[in-house]
Coordinates of C-alpha atoms and ligand atoms in Angstrom, one line a residue:
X1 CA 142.2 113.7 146.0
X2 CA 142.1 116.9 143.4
X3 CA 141.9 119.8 144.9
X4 CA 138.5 120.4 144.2
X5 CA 137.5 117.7 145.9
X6 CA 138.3 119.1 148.7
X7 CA 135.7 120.5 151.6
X8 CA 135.9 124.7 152.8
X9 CA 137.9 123.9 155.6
X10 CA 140.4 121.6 153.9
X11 CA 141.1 124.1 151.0
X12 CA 141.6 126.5 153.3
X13 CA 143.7 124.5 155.9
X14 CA 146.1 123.9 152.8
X15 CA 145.8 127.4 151.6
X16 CA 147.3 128.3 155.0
X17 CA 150.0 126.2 154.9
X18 CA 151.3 127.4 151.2
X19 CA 150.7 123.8 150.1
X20 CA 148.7 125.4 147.2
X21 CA 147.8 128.9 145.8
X22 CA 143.9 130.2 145.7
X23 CA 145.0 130.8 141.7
X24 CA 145.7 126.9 141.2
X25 CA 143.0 125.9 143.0
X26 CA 140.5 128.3 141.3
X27 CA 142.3 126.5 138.3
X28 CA 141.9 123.0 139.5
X29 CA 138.0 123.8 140.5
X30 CA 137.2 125.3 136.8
X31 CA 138.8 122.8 134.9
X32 CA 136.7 120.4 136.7
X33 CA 133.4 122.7 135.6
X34 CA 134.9 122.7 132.0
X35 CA 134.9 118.9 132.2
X36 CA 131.5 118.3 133.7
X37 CA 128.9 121.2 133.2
X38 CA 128.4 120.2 129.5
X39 CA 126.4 117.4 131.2
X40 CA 125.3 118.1 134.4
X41 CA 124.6 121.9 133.2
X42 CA 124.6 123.5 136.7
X43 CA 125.7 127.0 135.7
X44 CA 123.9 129.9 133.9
X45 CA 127.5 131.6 133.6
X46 CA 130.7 130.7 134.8
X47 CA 133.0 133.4 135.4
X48 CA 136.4 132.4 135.0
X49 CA 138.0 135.6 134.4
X50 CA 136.7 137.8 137.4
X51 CA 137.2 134.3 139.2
X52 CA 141.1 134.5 138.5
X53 CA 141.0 138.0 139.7
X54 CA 139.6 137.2 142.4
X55 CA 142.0 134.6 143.4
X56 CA 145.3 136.7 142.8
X57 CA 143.5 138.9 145.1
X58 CA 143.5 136.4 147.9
X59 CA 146.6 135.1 147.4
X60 CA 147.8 138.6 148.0
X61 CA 145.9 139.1 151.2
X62 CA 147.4 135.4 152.1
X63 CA 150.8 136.6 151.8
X64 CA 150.3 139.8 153.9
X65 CA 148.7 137.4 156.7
X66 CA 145.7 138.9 155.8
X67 CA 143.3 135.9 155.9
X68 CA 139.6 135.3 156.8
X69 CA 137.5 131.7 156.6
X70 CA 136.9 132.2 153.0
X71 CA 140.0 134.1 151.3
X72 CA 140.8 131.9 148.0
X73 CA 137.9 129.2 148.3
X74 CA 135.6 129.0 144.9
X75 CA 131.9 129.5 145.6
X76 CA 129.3 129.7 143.3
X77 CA 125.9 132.2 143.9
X78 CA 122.6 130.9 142.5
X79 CA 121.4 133.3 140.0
X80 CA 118.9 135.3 141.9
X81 CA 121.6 137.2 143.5
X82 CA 122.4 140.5 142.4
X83 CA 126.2 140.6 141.5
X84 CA 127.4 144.6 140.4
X85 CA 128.3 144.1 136.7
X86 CA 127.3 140.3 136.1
X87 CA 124.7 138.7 134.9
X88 CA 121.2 137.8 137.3
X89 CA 118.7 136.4 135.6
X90 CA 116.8 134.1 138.1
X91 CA 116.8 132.2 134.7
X92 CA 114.1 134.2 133.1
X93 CA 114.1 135.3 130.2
X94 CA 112.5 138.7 131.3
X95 CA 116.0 139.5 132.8
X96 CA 117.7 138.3 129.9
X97 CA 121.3 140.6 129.8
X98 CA 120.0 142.2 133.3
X99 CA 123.5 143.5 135.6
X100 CA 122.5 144.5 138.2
X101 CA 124.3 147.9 139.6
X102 CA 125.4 146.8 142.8
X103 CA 126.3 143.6 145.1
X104 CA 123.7 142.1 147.0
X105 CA 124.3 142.1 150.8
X106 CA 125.4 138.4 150.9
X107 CA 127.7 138.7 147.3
X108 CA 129.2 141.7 148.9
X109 CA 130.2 140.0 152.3
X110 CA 131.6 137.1 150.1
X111 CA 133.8 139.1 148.4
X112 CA 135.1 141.3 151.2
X113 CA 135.7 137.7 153.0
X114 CA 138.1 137.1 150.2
X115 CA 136.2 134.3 148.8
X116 CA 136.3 133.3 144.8
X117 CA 133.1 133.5 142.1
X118 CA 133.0 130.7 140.3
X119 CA 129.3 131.6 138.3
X120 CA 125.9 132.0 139.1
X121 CA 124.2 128.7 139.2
X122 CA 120.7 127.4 137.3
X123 CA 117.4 127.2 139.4
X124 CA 113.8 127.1 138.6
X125 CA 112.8 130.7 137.1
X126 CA 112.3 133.3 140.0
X127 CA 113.2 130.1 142.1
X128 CA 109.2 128.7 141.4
X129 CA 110.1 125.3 141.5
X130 CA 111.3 121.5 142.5
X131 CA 113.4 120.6 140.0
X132 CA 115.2 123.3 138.0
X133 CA 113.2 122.4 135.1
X134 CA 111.4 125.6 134.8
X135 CA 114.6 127.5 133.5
X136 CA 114.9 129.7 130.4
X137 CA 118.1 127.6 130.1
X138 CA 117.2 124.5 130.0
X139 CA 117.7 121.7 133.0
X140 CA 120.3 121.0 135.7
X141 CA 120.8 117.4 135.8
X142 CA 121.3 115.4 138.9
X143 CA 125.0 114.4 139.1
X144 CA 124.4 110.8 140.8
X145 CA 122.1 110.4 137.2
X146 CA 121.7 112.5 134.9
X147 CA 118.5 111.1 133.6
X148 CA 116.8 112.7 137.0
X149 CA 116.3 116.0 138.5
X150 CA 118.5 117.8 140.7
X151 CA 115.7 118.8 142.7
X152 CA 115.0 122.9 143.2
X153 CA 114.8 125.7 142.6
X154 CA 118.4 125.7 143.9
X155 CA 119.3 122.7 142.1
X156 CA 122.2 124.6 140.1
X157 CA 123.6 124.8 143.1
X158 CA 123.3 121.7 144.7
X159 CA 124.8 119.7 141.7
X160 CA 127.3 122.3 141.5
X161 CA 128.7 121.0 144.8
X162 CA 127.8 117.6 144.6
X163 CA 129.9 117.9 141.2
X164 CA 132.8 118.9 142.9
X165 CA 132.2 122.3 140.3
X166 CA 132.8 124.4 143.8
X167 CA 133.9 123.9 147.2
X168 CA 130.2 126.0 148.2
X169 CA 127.4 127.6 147.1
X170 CA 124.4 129.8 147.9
X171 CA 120.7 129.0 147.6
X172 CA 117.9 130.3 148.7
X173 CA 114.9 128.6 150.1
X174 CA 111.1 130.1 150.3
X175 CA 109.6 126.6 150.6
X176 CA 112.5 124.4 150.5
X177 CA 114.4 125.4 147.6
X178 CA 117.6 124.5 149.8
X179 CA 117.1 121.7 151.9
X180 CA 115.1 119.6 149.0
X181 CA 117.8 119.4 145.9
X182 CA 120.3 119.6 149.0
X183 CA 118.9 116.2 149.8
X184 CA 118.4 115.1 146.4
X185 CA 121.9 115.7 145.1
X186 CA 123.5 114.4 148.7
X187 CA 124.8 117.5 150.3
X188 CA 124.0 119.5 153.1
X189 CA 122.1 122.4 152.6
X190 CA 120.6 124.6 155.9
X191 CA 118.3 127.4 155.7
X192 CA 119.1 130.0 158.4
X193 CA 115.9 131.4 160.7
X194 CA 113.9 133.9 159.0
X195 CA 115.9 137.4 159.3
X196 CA 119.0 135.5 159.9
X197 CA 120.6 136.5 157.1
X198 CA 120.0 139.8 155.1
X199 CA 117.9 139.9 151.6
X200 CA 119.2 142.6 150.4
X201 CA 119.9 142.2 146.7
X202 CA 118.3 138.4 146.2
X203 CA 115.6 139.1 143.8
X204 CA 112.8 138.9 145.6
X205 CA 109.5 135.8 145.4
X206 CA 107.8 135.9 148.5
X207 CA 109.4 138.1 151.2
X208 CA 108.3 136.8 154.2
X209 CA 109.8 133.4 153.8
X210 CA 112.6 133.7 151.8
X211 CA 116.2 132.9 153.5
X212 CA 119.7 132.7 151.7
X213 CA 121.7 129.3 152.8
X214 CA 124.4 127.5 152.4
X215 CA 125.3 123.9 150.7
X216 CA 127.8 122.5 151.4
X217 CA 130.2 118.6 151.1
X218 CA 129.9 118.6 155.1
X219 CA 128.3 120.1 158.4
X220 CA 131.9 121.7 159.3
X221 CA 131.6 124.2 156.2
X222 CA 128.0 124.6 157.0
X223 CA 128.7 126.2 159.6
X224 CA 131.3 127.8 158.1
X225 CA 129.5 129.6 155.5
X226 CA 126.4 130.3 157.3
X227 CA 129.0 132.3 159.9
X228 CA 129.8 134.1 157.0
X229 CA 126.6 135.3 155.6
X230 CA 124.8 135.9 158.9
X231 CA 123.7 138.6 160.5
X232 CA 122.4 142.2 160.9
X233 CA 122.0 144.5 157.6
X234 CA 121.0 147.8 157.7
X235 CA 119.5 147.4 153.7
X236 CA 117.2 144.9 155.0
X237 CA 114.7 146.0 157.8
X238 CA 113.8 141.9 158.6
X239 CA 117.3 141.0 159.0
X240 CA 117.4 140.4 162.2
X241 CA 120.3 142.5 164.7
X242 CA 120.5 139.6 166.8
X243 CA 123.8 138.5 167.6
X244 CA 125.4 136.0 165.5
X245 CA 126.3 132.6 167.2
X246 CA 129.6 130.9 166.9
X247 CA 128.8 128.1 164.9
X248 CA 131.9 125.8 164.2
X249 CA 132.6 126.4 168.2
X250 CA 129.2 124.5 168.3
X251 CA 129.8 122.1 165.9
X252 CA 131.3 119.4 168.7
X253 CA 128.4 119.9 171.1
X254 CA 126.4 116.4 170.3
X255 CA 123.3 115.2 170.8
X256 CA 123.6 113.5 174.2
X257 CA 120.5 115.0 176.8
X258 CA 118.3 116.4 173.4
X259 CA 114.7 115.5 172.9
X260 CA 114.2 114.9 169.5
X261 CA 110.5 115.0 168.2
X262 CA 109.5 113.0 165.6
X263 CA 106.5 114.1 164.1
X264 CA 103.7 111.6 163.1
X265 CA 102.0 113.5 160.7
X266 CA 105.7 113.2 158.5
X267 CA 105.9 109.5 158.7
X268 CA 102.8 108.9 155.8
X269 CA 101.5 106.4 153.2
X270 CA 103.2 107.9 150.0
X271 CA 107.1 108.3 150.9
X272 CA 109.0 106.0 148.9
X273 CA 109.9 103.3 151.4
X274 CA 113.8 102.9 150.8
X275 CA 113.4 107.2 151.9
X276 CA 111.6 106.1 154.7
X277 CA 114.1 103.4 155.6
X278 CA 117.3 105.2 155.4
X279 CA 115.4 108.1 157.5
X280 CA 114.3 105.6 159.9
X281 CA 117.9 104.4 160.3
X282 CA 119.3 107.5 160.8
X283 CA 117.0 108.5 163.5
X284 CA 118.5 105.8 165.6
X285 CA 121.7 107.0 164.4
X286 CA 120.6 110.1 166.7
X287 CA 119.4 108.1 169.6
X288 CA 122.7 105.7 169.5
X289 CA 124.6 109.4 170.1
X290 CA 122.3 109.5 173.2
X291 CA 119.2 111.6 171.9
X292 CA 116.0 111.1 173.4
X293 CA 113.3 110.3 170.9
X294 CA 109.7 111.5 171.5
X295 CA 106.7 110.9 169.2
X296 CA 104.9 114.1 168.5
X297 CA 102.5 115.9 166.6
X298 CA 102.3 118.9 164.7
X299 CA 98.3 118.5 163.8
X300 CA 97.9 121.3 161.1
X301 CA 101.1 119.8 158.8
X302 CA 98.2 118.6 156.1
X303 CA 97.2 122.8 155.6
X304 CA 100.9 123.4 155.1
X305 CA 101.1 123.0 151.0
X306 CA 97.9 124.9 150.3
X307 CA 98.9 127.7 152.6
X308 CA 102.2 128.1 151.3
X309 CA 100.8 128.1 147.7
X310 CA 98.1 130.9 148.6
X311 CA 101.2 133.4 150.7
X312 CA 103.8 132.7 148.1
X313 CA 101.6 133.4 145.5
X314 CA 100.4 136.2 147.0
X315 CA 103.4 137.8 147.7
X316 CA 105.1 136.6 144.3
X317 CA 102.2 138.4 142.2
X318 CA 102.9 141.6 143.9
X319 CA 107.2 141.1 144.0
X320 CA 107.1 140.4 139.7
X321 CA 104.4 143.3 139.4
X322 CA 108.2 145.5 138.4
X323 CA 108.8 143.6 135.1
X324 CA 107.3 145.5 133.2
X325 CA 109.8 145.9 130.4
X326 CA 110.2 149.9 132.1
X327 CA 112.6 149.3 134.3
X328 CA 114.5 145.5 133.7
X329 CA 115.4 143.2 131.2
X330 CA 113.2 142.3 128.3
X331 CA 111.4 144.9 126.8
X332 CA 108.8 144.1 123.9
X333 CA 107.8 147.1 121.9
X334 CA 103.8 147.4 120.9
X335 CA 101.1 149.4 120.4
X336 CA 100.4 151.6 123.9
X337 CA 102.0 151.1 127.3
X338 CA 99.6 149.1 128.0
X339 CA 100.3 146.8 125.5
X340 CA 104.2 146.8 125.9
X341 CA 103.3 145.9 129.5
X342 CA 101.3 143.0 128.2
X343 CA 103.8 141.8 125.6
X344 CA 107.2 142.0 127.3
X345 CA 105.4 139.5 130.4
X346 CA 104.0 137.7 128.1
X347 CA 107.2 136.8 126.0
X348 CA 109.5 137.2 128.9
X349 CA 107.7 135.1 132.4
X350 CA 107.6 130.8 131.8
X351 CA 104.3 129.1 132.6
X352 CA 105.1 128.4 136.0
X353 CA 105.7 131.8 136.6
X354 CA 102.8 133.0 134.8
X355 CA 100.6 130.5 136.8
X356 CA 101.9 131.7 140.4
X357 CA 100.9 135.2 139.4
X358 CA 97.5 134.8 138.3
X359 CA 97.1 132.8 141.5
X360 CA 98.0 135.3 143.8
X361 CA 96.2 138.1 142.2
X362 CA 93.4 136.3 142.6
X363 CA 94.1 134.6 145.8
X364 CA 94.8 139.2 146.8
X365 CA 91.7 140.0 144.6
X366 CA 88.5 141.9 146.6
X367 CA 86.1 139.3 147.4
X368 CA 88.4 136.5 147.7
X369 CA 91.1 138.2 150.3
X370 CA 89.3 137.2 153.3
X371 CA 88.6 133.2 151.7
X372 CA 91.9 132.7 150.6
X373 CA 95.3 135.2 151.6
X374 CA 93.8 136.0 155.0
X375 CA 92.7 132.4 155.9
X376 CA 96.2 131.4 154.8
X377 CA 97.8 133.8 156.9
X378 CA 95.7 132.4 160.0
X379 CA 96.6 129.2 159.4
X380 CA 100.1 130.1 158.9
X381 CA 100.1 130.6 162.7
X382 CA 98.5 127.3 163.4
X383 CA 101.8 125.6 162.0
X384 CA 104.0 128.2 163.8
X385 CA 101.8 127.1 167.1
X386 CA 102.0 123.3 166.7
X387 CA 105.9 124.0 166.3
X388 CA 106.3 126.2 169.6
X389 CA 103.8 124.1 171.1
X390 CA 106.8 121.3 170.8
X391 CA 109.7 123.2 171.7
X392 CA 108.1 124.8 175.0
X393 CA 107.4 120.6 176.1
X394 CA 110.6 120.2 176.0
X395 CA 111.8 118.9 172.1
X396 CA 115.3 120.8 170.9
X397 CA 115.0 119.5 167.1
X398 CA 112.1 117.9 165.1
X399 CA 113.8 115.1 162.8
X400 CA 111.8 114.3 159.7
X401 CA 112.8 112.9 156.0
X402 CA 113.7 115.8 153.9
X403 CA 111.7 115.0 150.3
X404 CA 109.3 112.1 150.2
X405 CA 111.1 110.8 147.6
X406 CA 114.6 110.6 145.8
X407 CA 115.4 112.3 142.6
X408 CA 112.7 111.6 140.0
X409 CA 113.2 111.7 136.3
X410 CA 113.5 114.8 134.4
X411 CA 110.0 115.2 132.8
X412 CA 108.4 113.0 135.0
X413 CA 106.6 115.6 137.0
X414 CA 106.8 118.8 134.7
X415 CA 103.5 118.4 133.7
X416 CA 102.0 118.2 136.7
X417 CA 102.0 121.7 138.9
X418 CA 100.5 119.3 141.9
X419 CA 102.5 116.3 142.3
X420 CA 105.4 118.8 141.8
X421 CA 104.2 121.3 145.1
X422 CA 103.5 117.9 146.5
X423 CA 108.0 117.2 146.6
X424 CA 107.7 120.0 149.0
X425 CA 105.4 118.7 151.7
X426 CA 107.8 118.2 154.8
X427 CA 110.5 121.5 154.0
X428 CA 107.7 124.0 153.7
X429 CA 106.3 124.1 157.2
X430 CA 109.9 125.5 158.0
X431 CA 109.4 128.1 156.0
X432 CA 105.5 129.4 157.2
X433 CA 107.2 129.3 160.6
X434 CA 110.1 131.5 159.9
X435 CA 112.1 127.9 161.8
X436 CA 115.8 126.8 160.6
X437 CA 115.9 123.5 159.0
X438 CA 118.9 121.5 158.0
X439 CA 119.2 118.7 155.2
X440 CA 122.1 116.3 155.5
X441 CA 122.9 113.0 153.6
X442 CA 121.6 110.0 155.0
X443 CA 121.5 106.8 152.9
X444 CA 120.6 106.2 149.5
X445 CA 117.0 104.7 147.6
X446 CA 116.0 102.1 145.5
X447 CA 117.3 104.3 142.6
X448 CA 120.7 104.4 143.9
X449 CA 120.3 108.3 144.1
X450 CA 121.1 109.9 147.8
X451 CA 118.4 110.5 150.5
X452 CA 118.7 113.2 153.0
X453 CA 117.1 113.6 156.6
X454 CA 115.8 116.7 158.0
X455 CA 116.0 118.5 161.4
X456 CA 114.2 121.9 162.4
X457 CA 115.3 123.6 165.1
X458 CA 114.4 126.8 167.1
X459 CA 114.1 130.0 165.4
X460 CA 117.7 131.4 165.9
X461 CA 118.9 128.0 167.2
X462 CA 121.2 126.7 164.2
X463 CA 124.3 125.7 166.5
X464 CA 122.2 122.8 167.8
X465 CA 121.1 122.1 164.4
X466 CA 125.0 121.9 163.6
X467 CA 125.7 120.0 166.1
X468 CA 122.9 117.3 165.8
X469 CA 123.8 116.9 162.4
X470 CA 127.2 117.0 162.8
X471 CA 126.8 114.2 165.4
X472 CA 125.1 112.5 162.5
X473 CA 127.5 112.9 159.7
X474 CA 130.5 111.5 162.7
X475 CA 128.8 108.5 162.6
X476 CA 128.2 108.0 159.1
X477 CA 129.6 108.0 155.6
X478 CA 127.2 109.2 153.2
X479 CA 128.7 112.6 152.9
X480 CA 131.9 111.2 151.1
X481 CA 130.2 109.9 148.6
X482 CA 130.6 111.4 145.4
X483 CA 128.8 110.7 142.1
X484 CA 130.4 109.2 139.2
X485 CA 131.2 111.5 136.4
Ligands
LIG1 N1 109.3 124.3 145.3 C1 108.7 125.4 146.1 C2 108.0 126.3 145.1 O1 107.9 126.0 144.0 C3 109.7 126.1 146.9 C4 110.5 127.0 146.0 C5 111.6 127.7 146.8 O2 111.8 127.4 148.0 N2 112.1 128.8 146.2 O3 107.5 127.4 145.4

């Protein structure tokens, strides 16, 4: 095995033991990007020289004993994360040459934890997305083919990791920009309860469900990671102050005396049926570890897409209102202000991005505010209900297939904004109900390309998301499986 092969906790195992420095594995992990990004194109930058730096730096802090989770271990941010002096351009071309003066809460924590930048990773502009095709850039391809999507709008960072390009990354998820490419690039990828881990410096699409997370090659680093980011944040009055939990402590815990609910309403005509199968088998998986399975139902799960597209819109129409070629970025020069305003968003926001916003200002706009964003904000808590209504009879995790379907060919849904916000139909309930959901590998389709399963758990409750799907990934093998390259 190459070093960067290796998971978190075995780089940093052998980083402990002197078998190797953080500076030759920083090596080994960006020769590998050097080998493989030309195709699989999972990085907007890749910063090898402040990566180097950062490494010598850990090494130091290795030899004086000084030595946290992540000292010396590559990870790569997804580039919606402000970094002081690099690069964030959510892959716009309205932040085109934007550095951002500061660290964002969660770049800053990595780096005082010691940990290495690899690069800022590819993802759907502004993260408005399923399959990191909306990028100024160009496409991430999916590493297990690289014909088909990676999924998104994290999917820079999902293939980075299934590439072997990092031992970690960051993504975030607002609908399932996580746990979606997570599953179709076969790693895990857990978005944390709402306010479990600060904003503070992600550039912002809609602020009331957007979460950082972690992917990862296993549940161990997971849990790892997510330790790492979590918790309160003065910049960030929704972060929650909440204690953090111990999360690899939990890791071990199992499944035996859990009810976990399987939802009817996610178990539908129109998931590809080798997803279905390999969901189906892992579920047992679950109850052979001594899980108790309960049908259920979470009744208003058919509002959840055209709820989440009315409050993400919303929000996202007021969030981009601050490109306005003033104060970021791009900045096209015409006739009056007004103009300038007009040309620079014009030239600088993708279609997508153009779409969301003219849907949320009218979704906002007097007249339609009471049919449409207040509506969605009622039946926002109907899906919170149906979810609470679960957990208080007695289920600890709701288990449900992650994406309908496997990777799908680049192209093949691009020009069609529906069966695109269609990929997202079982992560983005999650996400209106401020819950923590979990993708982890599972199997593999008809395509040959990996298929993950889903759990949601409590809000705040991640360690028994750990440890179901840790109790998962003991029993099976999917998650060390790596694509050909
Ligand atoms: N695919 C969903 C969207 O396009 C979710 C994106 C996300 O989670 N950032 O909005």
């Amino acid at each position: 095995m190459e070093p960067y092969q290796w998971t978190i906790h075995e780089a940093r195992r052998r980083l402990d033991n002197k078998d190797i420095s953080s500076v030759e594995l920083t090596r080994s992990v960006l020769a590998r990007v050097k080998a493989v990004d030309g195709a699989v194109k999972a990085f907007n930058l890749v910063t090898d020289d402040r990566a180097l730096a950062d490494a010598a730096d850990a090494d130091r802090a290795i030899a004086r004993g000084e030595t946290g989770v992540l000292t010396g271990i590559p990870i790569a941010l997804k580039d919606n994360m402000d970094t002081a002096g690099i690069e964030t351009t959510c892959s716009s071309r309205i932040l085109a040459g934007y550095k951002p003066p500061f660290d964002g809460t969660v770049p800053a924590r990595l780096k005082a934890g010691g940990a290495v930048l690899v690069g800022k990773t590819n993802l759907d502009e502004f993260a408005m997305g399923s399959s990191t095709e909306n990028s100024a850039t160009g496409a991430t391809r999916n590493p297990w083919n690289l014909e088909r999507a990676p999924g998104g709008s994290s999917g820079g960072s999902a293939a980075a990791v299934a590439a072997d390009m990092c031992l970690g990354s960051l993504g975030s998820d607002t609908g399932g920009s996580i746990r979606q490419p997570a599953a179709l690039c076969g790693v895990v990828g857990l978005k944390p309860t709402y306010g479990r881990v600060s904003r503070y410096g992600l550039v912002a699409f809609a602020s009331s469900l957007d979460q950082i997370g972690p992917f990862t090659k296993d549940v161990r680093d997971s849990a790892l990671l997510l330790e790492a980011i979590s918790g309160a944040d003065p910049l960030d009055s929704t972060c929650s102050t909440r204690p953090v939990d111990d999360y690899a402590a939990a890791l071990e815990r199992g499944v035996k005396g859990l009810t976990i609910g399987v939802p009817r309403e996610y178990f539908i005509k129109g998931t590809d049926p080798s997803v279905e199968k390999a969901v189906q088998a892992s579920i047992r998986v679950l109850e052979g570890q001594g899980a108790t399975l309960r049908e259920i139902s979470l009744p208003h799960t058919a509002y959840a897409v055209a709820c989440y597209y009315l409050v993400a819109t919303a929000e996202a129409s007021s969030n981009l209102g601050r490109y306005d070629g003033v104060r970021y970025g791009l900045r096209e020069e015409a006739g009056d202000l007004l103009e300038m305003y007009m040309a620079t968003r014009e030239a600088g926001f993708g279609t997508e991005v153009k779409r969301r916003i003219m849907l949320g200002t009218y979704a906002l706009s007097a007249g339609y505010y009471d049919a449409y964003y207040r509506k969605a904000q009622q039946v926002r808590t109907l899906i919170l209900r149906d979810f609470t209504k679960a957990f208080d009879a007695g289920v600890d995790l709701v288990v449900t297939p992650t994406s309908p379907t496997g990777a799908f060919r680049i192209g093949e849904k691009a020009d069609d904004p529906l069966q695109m916000y269609l990929s997202d139909i079982f992560t983005i309930s999650a996400n209106l109900a401020g819950l923590p959901g979990i993708s982890v590998p599972c199997g593999f389709d008809d395509n040959g390309c990996p298929v993950g399963l889903q759990l949601i758990g409590r809000a705040w409750d991640e360690s028994t998301l750990l440890a179901a799907a840790r109790a998962h990934e003991a029993q099976t093998s999917f998650h060390t499986r790596r694509p050909d390259l």
